[in-house]
Amino acid sequence: MNTIRKNITLPVTAYETINDYAKKCGMSFSEFLRDTALKAIAKSEDLSLLEYINANCAYVDKNEQEEIEALNIDFDDLSGKELNLDELLQD
């Protein structure tokens, strides 16, 4: 396995907190940072669409919601056709 060495800058208190916790977990400082970062990335990438929307999108205001509801869209009707980009861009 190829490895790379990187330097990071932390406040002393942050280093001590992380290092103490890593020791409690039976891990080195580097191993703890690596594993924790990889878990955070995996968790972020595994968000479901709903979780992503809840985490990153604001709710619509009352007026906008009323406009959407006035369209009487049946969101359960999946009979439409999915378009690819070429079809969408055609005249």
XYZ file of C-alpha atoms in Angstrom:
91
model
C 0.000 0.000 0.000
C 1.350 3.422 -0.948
C 1.224 6.011 1.790
C 1.735 9.735 1.913
C 2.787 11.911 4.814
C 0.935 15.210 5.337
C 1.409 17.868 7.989
C -1.597 19.502 9.614
C -1.872 22.444 11.954
C -4.126 22.186 15.003
C -4.557 24.131 18.201
C -2.852 22.272 21.044
C -6.162 21.673 22.808
C -7.681 20.110 19.675
C -4.658 17.850 19.250
C -4.800 16.768 22.902
C -8.544 16.069 22.739
C -8.229 14.026 19.541
C -5.110 12.197 20.674
C -6.582 11.310 24.081
C -9.757 9.974 22.446
C -7.774 8.033 19.841
C -5.775 6.365 22.640
C -9.027 5.417 24.403
C -10.091 3.771 21.145
C -6.761 1.933 20.862
C -5.733 3.896 17.786
C -2.890 6.177 16.833
C -3.619 9.842 16.148
C -3.108 9.354 12.403
C -5.192 6.189 12.285
C -8.032 7.896 14.146
C -8.003 10.929 11.822
C -7.883 8.715 8.722
C -10.692 6.412 9.874
C -12.870 9.256 11.133
C -12.454 11.251 7.919
C -13.241 8.229 5.747
C -16.345 7.436 7.831
C -17.510 11.062 7.541
C -17.052 10.947 3.758
C -18.900 7.631 3.452
C -21.751 8.907 5.628
C -22.041 12.086 3.581
C -22.057 10.184 0.301
C -24.616 7.686 1.591
C -27.231 10.309 2.377
C -30.547 9.455 0.867
C -32.167 12.050 -1.338
C -34.542 13.022 1.457
C -31.706 13.424 3.940
C -29.748 15.452 1.376
C -32.726 17.716 0.736
C -33.393 18.148 4.444
C -29.737 18.955 5.081
C -29.194 21.310 2.150
C -32.472 22.810 0.971
C -34.760 25.294 2.616
C -38.483 24.667 2.823
C -40.676 26.598 0.420
C -42.632 29.470 1.865
C -46.413 29.328 2.243
C -47.176 31.222 -0.986
C -44.884 29.043 -3.076
C -46.406 25.893 -1.576
C -49.890 27.166 -2.432
C -48.792 27.760 -6.049
C -47.480 24.199 -6.284
C -50.663 22.757 -4.819
C -52.785 24.846 -7.236
C -51.145 22.979 -10.143
C -52.954 19.802 -9.012
C -50.002 17.615 -9.929
C -50.421 13.909 -9.220
C -46.964 13.087 -7.908
C -47.924 9.398 -7.751
C -48.462 9.292 -11.528
C -45.209 7.927 -12.915
C -46.504 7.346 -16.446
C -44.491 10.192 -17.981
C -41.471 9.709 -20.201
C -37.948 10.378 -18.986
C -36.087 12.617 -21.431
C -32.385 12.575 -22.090
C -30.482 15.793 -22.728
C -30.533 15.407 -26.529
C -34.326 15.042 -26.556
C -34.724 18.043 -24.301
C -32.547 20.259 -26.496
C -34.335 19.390 -29.750
C -36.661 22.004 -31.231
